Structure formats: C-alpha cells, structure tokens
Tab-separated table of C-alpha atoms in Angstrom:
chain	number	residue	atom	x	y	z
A	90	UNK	CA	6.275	8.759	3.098
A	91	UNK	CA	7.608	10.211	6.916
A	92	UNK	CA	5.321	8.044	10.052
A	93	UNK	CA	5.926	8.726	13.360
A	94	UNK	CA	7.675	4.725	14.396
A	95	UNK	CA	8.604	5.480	17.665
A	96	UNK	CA	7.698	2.837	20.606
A	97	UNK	CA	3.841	3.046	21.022
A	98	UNK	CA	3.182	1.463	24.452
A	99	UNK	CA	5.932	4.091	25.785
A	100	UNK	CA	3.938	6.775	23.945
A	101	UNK	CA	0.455	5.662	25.525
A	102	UNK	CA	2.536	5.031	29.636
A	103	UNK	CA	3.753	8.561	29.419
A	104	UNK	CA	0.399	10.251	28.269
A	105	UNK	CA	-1.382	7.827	30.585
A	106	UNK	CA	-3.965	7.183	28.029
A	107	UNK	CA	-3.956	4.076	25.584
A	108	UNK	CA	-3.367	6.318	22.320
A	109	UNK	CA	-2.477	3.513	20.245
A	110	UNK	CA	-5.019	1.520	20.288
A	111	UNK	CA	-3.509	-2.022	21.672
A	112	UNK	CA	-5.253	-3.550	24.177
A	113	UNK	CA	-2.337	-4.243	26.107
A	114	UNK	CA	-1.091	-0.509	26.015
A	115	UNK	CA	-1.201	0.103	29.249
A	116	UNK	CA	-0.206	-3.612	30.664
A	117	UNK	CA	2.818	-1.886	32.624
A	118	UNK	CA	1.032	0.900	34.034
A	119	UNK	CA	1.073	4.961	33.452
A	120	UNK	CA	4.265	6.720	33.881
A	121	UNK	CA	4.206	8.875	36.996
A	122	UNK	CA	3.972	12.043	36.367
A	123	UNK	CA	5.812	15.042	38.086
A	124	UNK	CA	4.744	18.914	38.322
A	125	UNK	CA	4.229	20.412	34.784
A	126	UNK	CA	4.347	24.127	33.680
A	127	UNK	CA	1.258	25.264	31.691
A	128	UNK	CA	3.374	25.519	28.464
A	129	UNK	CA	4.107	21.864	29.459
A	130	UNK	CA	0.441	20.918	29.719
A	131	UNK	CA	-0.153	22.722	26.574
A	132	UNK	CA	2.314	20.762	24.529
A	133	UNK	CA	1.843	17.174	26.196
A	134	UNK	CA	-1.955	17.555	25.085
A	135	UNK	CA	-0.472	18.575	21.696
A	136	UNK	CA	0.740	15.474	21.579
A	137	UNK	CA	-1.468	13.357	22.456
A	138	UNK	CA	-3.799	14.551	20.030
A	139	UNK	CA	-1.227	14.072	17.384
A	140	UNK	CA	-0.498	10.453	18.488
A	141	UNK	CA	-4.112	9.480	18.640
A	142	UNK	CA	-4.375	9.953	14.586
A	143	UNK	CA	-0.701	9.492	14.114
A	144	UNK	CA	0.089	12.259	12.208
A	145	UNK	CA	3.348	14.359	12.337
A	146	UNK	CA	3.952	17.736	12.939
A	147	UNK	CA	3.937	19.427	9.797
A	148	UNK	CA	0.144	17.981	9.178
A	149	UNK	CA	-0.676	18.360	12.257
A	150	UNK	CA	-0.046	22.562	11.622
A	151	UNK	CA	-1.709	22.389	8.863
A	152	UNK	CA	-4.753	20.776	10.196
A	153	UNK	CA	-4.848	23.551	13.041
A	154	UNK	CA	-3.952	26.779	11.127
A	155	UNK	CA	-7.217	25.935	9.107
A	156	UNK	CA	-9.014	25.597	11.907
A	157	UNK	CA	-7.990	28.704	13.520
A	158	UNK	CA	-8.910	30.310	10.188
A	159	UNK	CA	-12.452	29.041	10.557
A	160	UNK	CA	-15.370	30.695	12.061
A	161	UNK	CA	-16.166	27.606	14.528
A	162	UNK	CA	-14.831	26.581	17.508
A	163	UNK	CA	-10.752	25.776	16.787
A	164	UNK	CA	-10.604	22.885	19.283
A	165	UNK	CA	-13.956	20.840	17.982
A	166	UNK	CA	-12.793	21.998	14.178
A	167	UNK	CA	-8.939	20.376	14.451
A	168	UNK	CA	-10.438	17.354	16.098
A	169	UNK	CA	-12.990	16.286	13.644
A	170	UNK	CA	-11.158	17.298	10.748
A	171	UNK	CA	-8.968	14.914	12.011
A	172	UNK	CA	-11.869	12.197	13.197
A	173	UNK	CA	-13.015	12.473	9.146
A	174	UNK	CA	-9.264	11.481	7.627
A	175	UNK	CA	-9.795	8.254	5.791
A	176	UNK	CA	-7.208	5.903	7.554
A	177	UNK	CA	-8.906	6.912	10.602
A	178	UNK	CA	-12.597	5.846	9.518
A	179	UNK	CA	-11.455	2.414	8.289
A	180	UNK	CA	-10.241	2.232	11.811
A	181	UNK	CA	-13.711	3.400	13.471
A	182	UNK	CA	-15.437	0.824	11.211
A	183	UNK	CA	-12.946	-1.863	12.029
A	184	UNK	CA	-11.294	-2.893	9.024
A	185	UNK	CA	-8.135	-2.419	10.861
A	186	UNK	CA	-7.328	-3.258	14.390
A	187	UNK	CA	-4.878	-0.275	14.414
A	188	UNK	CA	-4.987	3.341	13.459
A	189	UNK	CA	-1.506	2.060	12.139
A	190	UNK	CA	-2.986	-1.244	9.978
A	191	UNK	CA	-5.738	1.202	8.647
A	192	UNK	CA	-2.937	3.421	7.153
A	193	UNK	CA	-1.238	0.238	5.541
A	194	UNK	CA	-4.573	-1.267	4.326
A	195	UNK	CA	-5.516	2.590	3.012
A	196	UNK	CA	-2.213	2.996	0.974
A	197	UNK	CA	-1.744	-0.661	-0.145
A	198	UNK	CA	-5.076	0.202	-2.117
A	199	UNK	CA	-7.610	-1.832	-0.194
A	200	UNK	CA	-10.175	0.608	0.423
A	201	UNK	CA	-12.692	1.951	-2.007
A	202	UNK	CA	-14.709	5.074	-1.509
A	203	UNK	CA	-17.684	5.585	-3.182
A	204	UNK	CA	-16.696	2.849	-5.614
A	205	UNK	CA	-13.298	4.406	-6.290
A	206	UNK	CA	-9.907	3.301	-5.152
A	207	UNK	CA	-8.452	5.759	-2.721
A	208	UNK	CA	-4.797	5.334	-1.413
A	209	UNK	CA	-4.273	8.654	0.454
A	210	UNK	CA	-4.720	8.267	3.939
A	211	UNK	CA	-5.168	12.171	4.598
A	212	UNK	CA	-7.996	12.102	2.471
A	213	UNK	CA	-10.852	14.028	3.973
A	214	UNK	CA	-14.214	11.649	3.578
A	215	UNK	CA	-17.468	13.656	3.532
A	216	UNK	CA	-21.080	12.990	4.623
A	217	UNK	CA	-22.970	10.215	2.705
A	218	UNK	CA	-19.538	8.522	1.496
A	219	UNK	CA	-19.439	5.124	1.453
A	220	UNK	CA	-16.526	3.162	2.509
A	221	UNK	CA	-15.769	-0.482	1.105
A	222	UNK	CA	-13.528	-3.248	1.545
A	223	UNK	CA	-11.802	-3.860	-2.035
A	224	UNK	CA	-13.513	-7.185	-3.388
A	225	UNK	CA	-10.138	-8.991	-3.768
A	226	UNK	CA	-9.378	-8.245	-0.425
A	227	UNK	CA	-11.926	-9.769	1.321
A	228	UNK	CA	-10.858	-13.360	0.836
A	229	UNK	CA	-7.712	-11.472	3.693
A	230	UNK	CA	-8.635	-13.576	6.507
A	231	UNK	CA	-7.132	-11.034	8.937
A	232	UNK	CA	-9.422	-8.065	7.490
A	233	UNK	CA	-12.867	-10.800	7.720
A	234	UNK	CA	-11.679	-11.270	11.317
A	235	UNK	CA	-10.992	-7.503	12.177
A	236	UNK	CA	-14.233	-6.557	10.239
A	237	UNK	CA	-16.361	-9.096	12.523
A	238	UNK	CA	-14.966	-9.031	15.601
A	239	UNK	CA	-15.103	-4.997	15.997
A	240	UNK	CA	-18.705	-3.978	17.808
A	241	UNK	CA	-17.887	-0.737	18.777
A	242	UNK	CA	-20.347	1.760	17.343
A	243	UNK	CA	-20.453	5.148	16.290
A	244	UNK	CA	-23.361	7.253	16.221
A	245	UNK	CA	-22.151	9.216	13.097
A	246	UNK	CA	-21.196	5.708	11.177
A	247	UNK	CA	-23.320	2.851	9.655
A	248	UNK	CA	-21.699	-0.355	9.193
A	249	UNK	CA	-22.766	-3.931	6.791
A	250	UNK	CA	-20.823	-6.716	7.808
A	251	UNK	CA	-22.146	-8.835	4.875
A	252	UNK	CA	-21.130	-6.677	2.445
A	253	UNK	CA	-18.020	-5.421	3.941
A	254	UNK	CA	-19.208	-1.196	3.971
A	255	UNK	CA	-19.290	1.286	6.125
A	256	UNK	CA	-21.034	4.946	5.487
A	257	UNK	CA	-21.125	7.863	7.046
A	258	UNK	CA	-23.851	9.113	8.440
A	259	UNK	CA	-23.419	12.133	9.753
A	260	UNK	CA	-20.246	15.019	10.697
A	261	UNK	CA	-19.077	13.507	14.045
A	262	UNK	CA	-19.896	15.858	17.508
A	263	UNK	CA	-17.477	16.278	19.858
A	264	UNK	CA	-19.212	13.980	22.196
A	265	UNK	CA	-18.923	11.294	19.648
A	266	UNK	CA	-15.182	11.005	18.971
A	267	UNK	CA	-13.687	8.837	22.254
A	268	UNK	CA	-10.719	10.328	23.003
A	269	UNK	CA	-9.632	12.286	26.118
A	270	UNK	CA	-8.636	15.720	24.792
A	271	UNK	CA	-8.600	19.164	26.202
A	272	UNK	CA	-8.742	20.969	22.494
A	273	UNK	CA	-8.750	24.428	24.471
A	274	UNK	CA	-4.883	23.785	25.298
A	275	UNK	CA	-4.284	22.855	22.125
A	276	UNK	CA	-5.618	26.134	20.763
A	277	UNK	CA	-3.739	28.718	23.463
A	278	UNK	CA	-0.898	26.351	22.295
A	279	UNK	CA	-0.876	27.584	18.897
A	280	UNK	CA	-2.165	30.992	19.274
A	281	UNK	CA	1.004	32.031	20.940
C-alpha cells in the first residue's frame, strides 16, 4: 500500500501550519515565504489539505471529482468526506497520537466498527457508527495512554474512556473540523 513518507516537520515549516500533528512541528519555526502566483496559492492549499489526512494524489482526485459531482458546496463536501475516513476518526477520538499511528492501528486490525473488524483506512464511517478499541488490544499500554490522555473534543463525536468507544454523533460542519483551509482554492484548483 503507497503513503506519502516524506519528512513531516519540513512538510508542516513550509505550509506554516502544524499538519502533522506533532507537537513539536513547528519547534524550528515556519519557512519564510516569498511572493506566490495564484496557481501557486491554489496548489500549496492543495496540499495542505492532502497532508492534513495524508492521503496521496490519486485519492485525493477521487475524493474531489465526487464532490464536484455533488449538489453541495465542493469545498465543505471534499473536506468532510475526508474528516469521516476511518483512520482519521480514530485520530479525533484519540486512539492514536498521529493521523499516521491511526492508519497503522486501523490496518493492523485494531479497530472495530459497529462490532466488526475493519482494516481499510479509507473506509467512509457514517452517522450513529460506533467505533471500538479491539478487546485484545487494550491491554497496548501505548493505546490506554493515547486513549486517556487525549481531551480534545468534538462536537460531532462522543467518546467512553471506560469502555474504550467512540460514536459519532453527528456529520461534522465546517466549523467543526480544526484545520486552516481555504476549500474555495482548492475547488478553482480543480475546475481548471
């Protein structure tokens, strides 16, 4: 299976936004940044968008030519398609510390939805799911620690840290998913 492994801190210095997730992503500082064409804006918020879920390109087109095809607003529609991927929830409930470690955990077959082992982290988690730590897994001391120490929360997410579950509540708004993303560029981007 293809993951973008290129350096992350570099990634999150020349966006000037921690898109990793690592506290220490931005320890050195943003990159400078010098005059950029439009085309340039449009791309560099491209990317950013794609290195906040960590998907490649190829998804990533996928992901937008549906929303495009859709009769709500592209921009909102590619982000919280994106916001409901599987790997990315387990990150938002804080089984992993890392978009990154919520992929592993997802494919090494850690996760349960609805009861059901899921390894796919593309998979698309709907309204009223429930997401669960695999019992054998929770003896992991690093996924009790993650699990604990995470107190971020999300409107649009329930979490039970005694029973290791998280559940969606609700289809995320825009206003709900923290990331710093003009979707409008992403859209002329694409409609070129």
């Amino acid at each position: 299976m293809a993951r973008p492994r290129g350096p992350r801190f570099k990634l999150s210095r020349s966006f000037g936004v921690n898109v990793c997730g690592h506290p220490k992503a931005l320890k050195r500082g943003a990159k400078p940044t010098k005059k950029i064409s439009e085309y340039g804006k449009q791309l560099k918020e491209k990317q950013k968008l794609k290195a906040y879920y960590d998907v490649l390109e190829k998804q990533f087109a996928k992901y937008v030519e549906q929303a495009l095809k859709s009769n709500e607003n592209p921009g909102e529609k590619i982000i919280l398609r994106l916001e409901m991927r599987l790997d990315n929830l387990v990150y938002r409930l804080g089984f992993g510390s890392s978009i990154r470690q919520a992929r592993q955990m997802v494919n090494h077959g850690h996760m349960l939805v609805n009861g059901k082992k899921v390894d796919i982290p593309s998979y698309e988690v709907q309204v009223g799911d429930v997401i669960t730590l695999r019992e054998k897994s929770r003896n992991t001391q690093l996924f009790k620690d993650n699990f604990a120490a995470s107190n971020v929360t999300y409107p649009y997410l329930e979490k039970d840290i005694d029973t290791y579950t998280g559940k969606v509540v609700s289809r995320p708004n825009r206003e709900d998913v923290p990331i710093e993303i003009a979707e409008s560029l992403i859209v002329e981007y694409y409609s070129k």
